[in-house]
């Protein structure tokens, strides 16, 4: 299995909703990442988990809450989002710095 | 920290034309370098990589050579196809951790 699977593919949520994005990989990668990508822009790093521990938080607002239940799963819990949070949310995993990242196909989030 | 700079787009080419997308990097040491491709509505896919100076990465007819003397990693393809229409991102690792930093992206449109 050489894939990173993200669900759902599309999500529309209101500003008072609570939702979660899910990411799964079975490649034995010990680092997992959340990126946010706005249209026509490069991905921006949000969080890095290394060996199931949060190692980097790029000053992301607390309405985004990551969770790494085990080495294969990564969640992003969403609460009280704003319309400007609408974007493509990408999950990725990596084994080391040499191989680069493997990305999922993303969740396209719309906040209404 | 390390960074990459890539040429602005969009780039519009006719099918079978030669493609070059420029990428230069700034770094302490010699970080691994990557090209990622993003097709419309999808996540990022690793296209090719190079881990040390003078390495040549290649995949699907695309090539890039890690040149330390010019700090460059330009993407080339001898004959593009309509199916190559996508956004291409140059990337390198930043700092001592696993944070992958992207260039601004170059949109390629190939026409018949």
Short mmCIF file of C-alpha atoms in Angstrom, two decimals:
data_model
loop_
_atom_site.label_atom_id
_atom_site.label_comp_id
_atom_site.label_asym_id
_atom_site.label_seq_id
_atom_site.Cartn_x
_atom_site.Cartn_y
_atom_site.Cartn_z
CA UNK A 1 0.00 0.00 0.00
CA UNK A 2 1.67 3.22 -1.17
CA UNK A 3 -1.20 5.60 -0.62
CA UNK A 4 -2.37 8.21 1.81
CA UNK A 5 -6.16 8.13 2.07
CA UNK A 6 -8.15 11.18 3.10
CA UNK A 7 -11.84 11.37 3.95
CA UNK A 8 -14.12 13.00 3.17
CA UNK A 9 -13.17 14.34 -0.26
CA UNK A 10 -15.57 17.25 0.06
CA UNK A 11 -17.04 18.91 3.15
CA UNK A 12 -19.40 21.83 3.58
CA UNK A 13 -19.85 23.06 7.13
CA UNK A 14 -21.40 25.97 8.91
CA UNK A 15 -19.48 28.26 11.20
CA UNK A 16 -21.00 26.66 14.30
CA UNK A 17 -20.43 23.05 13.24
CA UNK A 18 -17.86 20.57 14.51
CA UNK A 19 -16.37 18.22 11.95
CA UNK A 20 -13.26 16.08 11.53
CA UNK A 21 -10.97 15.31 8.63
CA UNK A 22 -9.33 11.91 8.56
CA UNK A 23 -6.08 10.66 7.08
CA UNK A 24 -4.68 7.12 6.96
CA UNK A 25 -1.47 5.55 5.69
CA UNK A 26 -0.10 2.02 5.92
CA UNK A 27 3.41 2.59 4.60
CA UNK A 28 5.01 2.55 8.05
CA UNK A 29 5.84 6.23 7.80
CA UNK A 30 6.45 7.76 11.22
CA UNK A 31 5.94 11.40 10.27
CA UNK A 32 2.56 12.80 9.21
CA UNK A 33 1.55 16.29 8.21
CA UNK A 34 -1.40 18.59 7.65
CA UNK A 35 -1.15 21.25 4.97
CA UNK A 36 -3.64 23.93 3.90
CA UNK A 37 -3.77 25.04 0.28
CA UNK A 38 -5.68 28.04 -1.02
CA UNK A 39 -6.46 28.34 -4.72
CA UNK A 40 -3.45 29.10 -6.93
CA UNK A 41 -1.09 29.00 -3.93
CA UNK A 42 1.46 26.48 -2.65
CA UNK A 43 0.56 24.27 0.31
CA UNK A 44 1.23 25.82 3.72
CA UNK A 45 2.32 23.63 6.60
CA UNK A 46 -0.02 23.50 9.59
CA UNK A 47 1.14 20.60 11.80
CA UNK A 48 3.80 17.91 11.91
CA UNK A 49 3.54 14.70 13.91
CA UNK A 50 6.65 12.64 14.43
CA UNK A 51 6.32 9.23 16.10
CA UNK A 52 2.76 10.15 17.08
CA UNK A 53 3.82 13.31 18.89
CA UNK A 54 3.13 16.85 17.74
CA UNK A 55 6.50 18.31 16.75
CA UNK A 56 5.54 21.42 14.77
CA UNK A 57 2.54 23.74 15.07
CA UNK A 58 2.87 26.60 12.62
CA UNK A 59 0.91 29.03 14.81
CA UNK A 60 -2.38 27.59 13.64
CA UNK A 61 -5.56 28.98 15.29
CA UNK A 62 -7.03 26.79 18.01
CA UNK A 63 -10.19 26.19 15.98
CA UNK A 64 -8.00 23.58 14.21
CA UNK A 65 -7.08 20.71 16.53
CA UNK A 66 -4.90 17.84 15.31
CA UNK A 67 -4.87 14.36 16.74
CA UNK A 68 -2.70 11.32 16.03
CA UNK A 69 -4.43 8.25 17.58
CA UNK A 70 -1.77 5.84 16.24
CA UNK A 71 1.05 5.65 13.74
CA UNK A 72 -1.32 5.13 10.80
CA UNK A 73 -4.01 7.71 11.52
CA UNK A 74 -4.11 11.48 11.64
CA UNK A 75 -7.20 13.57 12.33
CA UNK A 76 -7.92 17.26 12.09
CA UNK A 77 -10.82 18.42 14.26
CA UNK A 78 -12.58 21.56 13.12
CA UNK A 79 -14.72 23.85 15.24
CA UNK A 80 -16.08 27.37 14.78
CA UNK A 81 -14.36 27.88 11.47
CA UNK A 82 -14.52 31.05 9.42
CA UNK A 83 -15.30 31.37 5.69
CA UNK A 84 -11.64 32.25 5.06
CA UNK A 85 -10.74 28.75 6.28
CA UNK A 86 -12.26 27.34 3.11
CA UNK A 87 -9.42 25.56 1.30
CA UNK A 88 -8.00 22.22 0.24
CA UNK A 89 -6.61 20.38 3.27
CA UNK A 90 -3.84 17.96 2.42
CA UNK A 91 -2.43 15.18 4.54
CA UNK A 92 1.01 13.75 3.88
CA UNK A 93 3.39 11.22 5.36
CA UNK A 94 7.09 10.54 5.07
CA UNK A 95 9.70 8.01 6.08
CA UNK A 96 12.66 10.37 6.00
CA UNK A 97 14.05 13.51 4.36
CA UNK A 98 15.41 11.64 1.37
CA UNK A 99 12.20 10.15 0.05
CA UNK A 100 10.02 13.22 0.28
CA UNK A 101 6.36 13.19 1.18
CA UNK A 102 3.46 11.10 -0.05
CA UNK A 103 0.33 13.22 -0.25
CA UNK A 104 -3.32 12.30 -0.07
CA UNK A 105 -5.78 13.70 -2.58
CA UNK A 106 -7.10 16.19 -0.05
CA UNK A 107 -10.37 17.32 1.48
CA UNK A 108 -11.95 20.34 -0.14
CA UNK A 109 -13.53 22.27 2.70
CA UNK A 110 -16.12 25.00 2.28
CA UNK A 111 -17.21 27.01 5.32
CA UNK A 112 -20.56 28.76 4.91
CA UNK B 1 16.32 28.51 6.49
CA UNK B 2 16.25 26.89 3.09
CA UNK B 3 13.95 28.20 0.39
CA UNK B 4 13.14 27.66 -3.26
CA UNK B 5 12.24 30.19 -5.94
CA UNK B 6 10.56 29.12 -9.14
CA UNK B 7 9.52 30.94 -12.26
CA UNK B 8 6.15 32.61 -12.43
CA UNK B 9 3.48 31.16 -14.62
CA UNK B 10 1.31 30.47 -16.34
CA UNK B 11 3.30 28.80 -19.07
CA UNK B 12 1.41 27.95 -22.26
CA UNK B 13 2.98 25.59 -24.78
CA UNK B 14 1.94 23.72 -27.86
CA UNK B 15 1.96 19.95 -27.75
CA UNK B 16 5.43 18.46 -28.43
CA UNK B 17 7.19 21.69 -27.41
CA UNK B 18 10.19 21.70 -25.07
CA UNK B 19 9.52 22.60 -21.45
CA UNK B 20 11.74 24.27 -18.90
CA UNK B 21 10.52 25.44 -15.51
CA UNK B 22 13.24 27.17 -13.52
CA UNK B 23 13.84 26.53 -9.83
CA UNK B 24 16.67 27.88 -7.69
CA UNK B 25 17.32 27.14 -4.06
CA UNK B 26 19.06 28.75 -1.13
CA UNK B 27 20.36 26.43 1.53
CA UNK B 28 23.01 25.67 4.03
CA UNK B 29 24.38 22.34 2.98
CA UNK B 30 22.79 20.26 0.26
CA UNK B 31 19.16 19.48 0.96
CA UNK B 32 17.21 16.95 -1.04
CA UNK B 33 15.22 18.65 -3.83
CA UNK B 34 11.87 17.64 -5.28
CA UNK B 35 9.41 18.40 -8.02
CA UNK B 36 5.75 17.79 -7.28
CA UNK B 37 2.87 17.94 -9.76
CA UNK B 38 -0.74 18.81 -8.97
CA UNK B 39 -3.39 17.97 -11.55
CA UNK B 40 -6.68 19.88 -11.40
CA UNK B 41 -8.78 18.92 -8.40
CA UNK B 42 -6.17 16.56 -6.98
CA UNK B 43 -3.46 16.41 -4.33
CA UNK B 44 0.27 16.60 -4.97
CA UNK B 45 2.23 13.77 -6.54
CA UNK B 46 5.97 13.38 -6.29
CA UNK B 47 7.30 13.70 -9.84
CA UNK B 48 11.03 13.32 -9.23
CA UNK B 49 13.74 13.99 -6.70
CA UNK B 50 17.49 14.38 -6.26
CA UNK B 51 19.31 13.90 -3.00
CA UNK B 52 22.80 15.27 -3.71
CA UNK B 53 24.73 17.49 -6.07
CA UNK B 54 24.91 16.30 -9.70
CA UNK B 55 22.09 13.80 -9.17
CA UNK B 56 19.56 13.67 -11.99
CA UNK B 57 15.97 12.82 -11.13
CA UNK B 58 13.73 11.56 -13.91
CA UNK B 59 10.19 10.28 -14.34
CA UNK B 60 7.56 10.20 -17.11
CA UNK B 61 9.93 12.00 -19.51
CA UNK B 62 10.65 14.80 -17.03
CA UNK B 63 14.19 15.44 -15.80
CA UNK B 64 15.92 17.75 -13.34
CA UNK B 65 19.57 17.94 -12.36
CA UNK B 66 20.78 19.13 -8.94
CA UNK B 67 23.41 21.74 -9.79
CA UNK B 68 25.25 23.15 -6.81
CA UNK B 69 27.32 25.62 -8.85
CA UNK B 70 24.18 27.45 -9.96
CA UNK B 71 22.00 26.34 -7.00
CA UNK B 72 19.38 25.20 -9.48
CA UNK B 73 17.02 22.30 -10.07
CA UNK B 74 15.29 23.17 -13.33
CA UNK B 75 12.53 20.89 -14.61
CA UNK B 76 12.71 19.88 -18.28
CA UNK B 77 10.77 17.74 -20.71
CA UNK B 78 11.61 17.32 -24.35
CA UNK B 79 8.07 16.97 -25.71
CA UNK B 80 5.06 17.94 -23.62
CA UNK B 81 1.59 16.50 -23.99
CA UNK B 82 -1.83 17.95 -23.24
CA UNK B 83 -2.00 15.54 -20.29
CA UNK B 84 0.99 17.34 -18.70
CA UNK B 85 -1.20 20.39 -18.03
CA UNK B 86 -0.94 20.89 -14.26
CA UNK B 87 0.73 22.98 -11.59
CA UNK B 88 4.35 22.11 -10.84
CA UNK B 89 5.97 22.82 -7.45
CA UNK B 90 9.66 22.81 -6.63
CA UNK B 91 10.40 21.92 -2.99
CA UNK B 92 13.18 21.37 -0.48
CA UNK B 93 13.46 20.57 3.18
CA UNK B 94 13.92 23.47 5.56
CA UNK B 95 15.91 23.35 8.74
CA UNK B 96 16.86 20.21 10.58
CA UNK B 97 13.44 18.64 10.68
CA UNK B 98 11.10 17.20 8.10
CA UNK B 99 9.43 20.47 7.04
CA UNK B 100 9.06 20.54 3.26
CA UNK B 101 8.89 24.05 1.80
CA UNK B 102 7.38 24.71 -1.62
CA UNK B 103 7.99 27.26 -4.31
CA UNK B 104 5.06 29.33 -5.50
CA UNK B 105 4.12 26.84 -8.21
CA UNK B 106 4.11 27.18 -11.99
CA UNK B 107 0.95 26.46 -13.94
CA UNK B 108 1.55 24.71 -17.25
CA UNK B 109 -1.07 24.61 -19.99
CA UNK B 110 -0.39 22.51 -23.06
CA UNK B 111 -2.55 23.10 -26.11
CA UNK B 112 -3.07 21.07 -29.25
#
